[in-house]
Amino acid sequence: MLRLVVRRLLQLIPTLLGLSVLLFLWLNRLPGGPASAILGERATEAEVARINRLLGLDQPVWVQYGRFLKRLFELDLGTSTQTGQPVWDEFALRFPATVELSLAAMFIAVVVGIPLGYFAARRRGSWLDVTAVSGSLVGICIPVFFLALLLKGVFAVDLGLFPSYGRLSTGLDATSVTGFAVLDGLLTGEFDATLDALHHLVLPAIALASIPLAVIVRMTRASVLEVLGEDYVRTAESKGLEKRVVRGRHVLRNALLPVVTAIGLLTGSLLSGAVLTESVFAFGGIGSFIRTAIDDRDYPVLVGFIMFIAMVYVLINLLVDLAYSLIDPRVRVH
């Protein structure tokens, strides 16, 4: 297991280096250069030259890339042109909200999707199967922002069952420790804050979970149907093994391998793609900050976000590999 982790970590180094090269080339290919992007289209040549000297953009390309790479290794993502604060501090302030929302959405997708896909496959052709397949198709087709607006309009505005914006109710005195509202309430014993944070999470998490849920249902169903036709499943049943053992050890365990891969990729996409959901519910995560950075051409924030998400994907892929080795021990020998 340790060798597997070390080998996967070493394989990630070329990936991150390649991404750093692409990001560096992108920055240097911006219209008018990074200086014009920072100063605006009406910047004078003298102002552009001053920023180029300040940023070291008048140096040879290999020197610029070396400094760029050095800053990345030091986790120095630069300073936001929006707020004037270090990009890393801005991420640390906002990213817990995005992580909390993404994990809540993925929890819903996994807890509902895997059992629903499994039982749909076991009862192929039944009303449950037809409903699961049709519902998953609808879930994939409906845009997330439209579903978020629909949920907000019906359950928050019309019925008043859930809050329509924010992570906590206005006026609630909650202590922040980690930035994760639900976890902070548990750590500090402020359980009213935990319940309030969960109440605020319901609608945005359901909206964000719609596409992952649909994908997991369809993939689980297809994988279980494939495994049910394998020879080792029929052999296990012919030996007289209990149905519980056959379904758990032989069917579900083998069917989960492709589903685990999908869950890993979907989790990474949720972390990087929660922009619209956060905007609809004014959730205060990284999504709205990145949207503003795009509008304002805040390139230090965009570069930092891309590298950060790349690292998240890398770590998620590592966790997927470890989950593979736990589900299927044969993977450990490769």
PDB file of C-alpha atoms in Angstrom, residues 29 51 109 137 259 308:
ATOM      1  CA  ARG A  29       0.078  35.190 -24.258  1.00  0.00           C
ATOM      2  CA  ILE A  51       4.610  46.980 -14.156  1.00  0.00           C
ATOM      3  CA  ALA A 109     -25.572  11.679  -4.707  1.00  0.00           C
ATOM      4  CA  LEU A 137     -32.051  11.310 -17.668  1.00  0.00           C
ATOM      5  CA  VAL A 259     -18.494   3.899  -9.778  1.00  0.00           C
ATOM      6  CA  PHE A 308      -5.420  24.692  -6.566  1.00  0.00           C
TER       7      PHE A 308
END
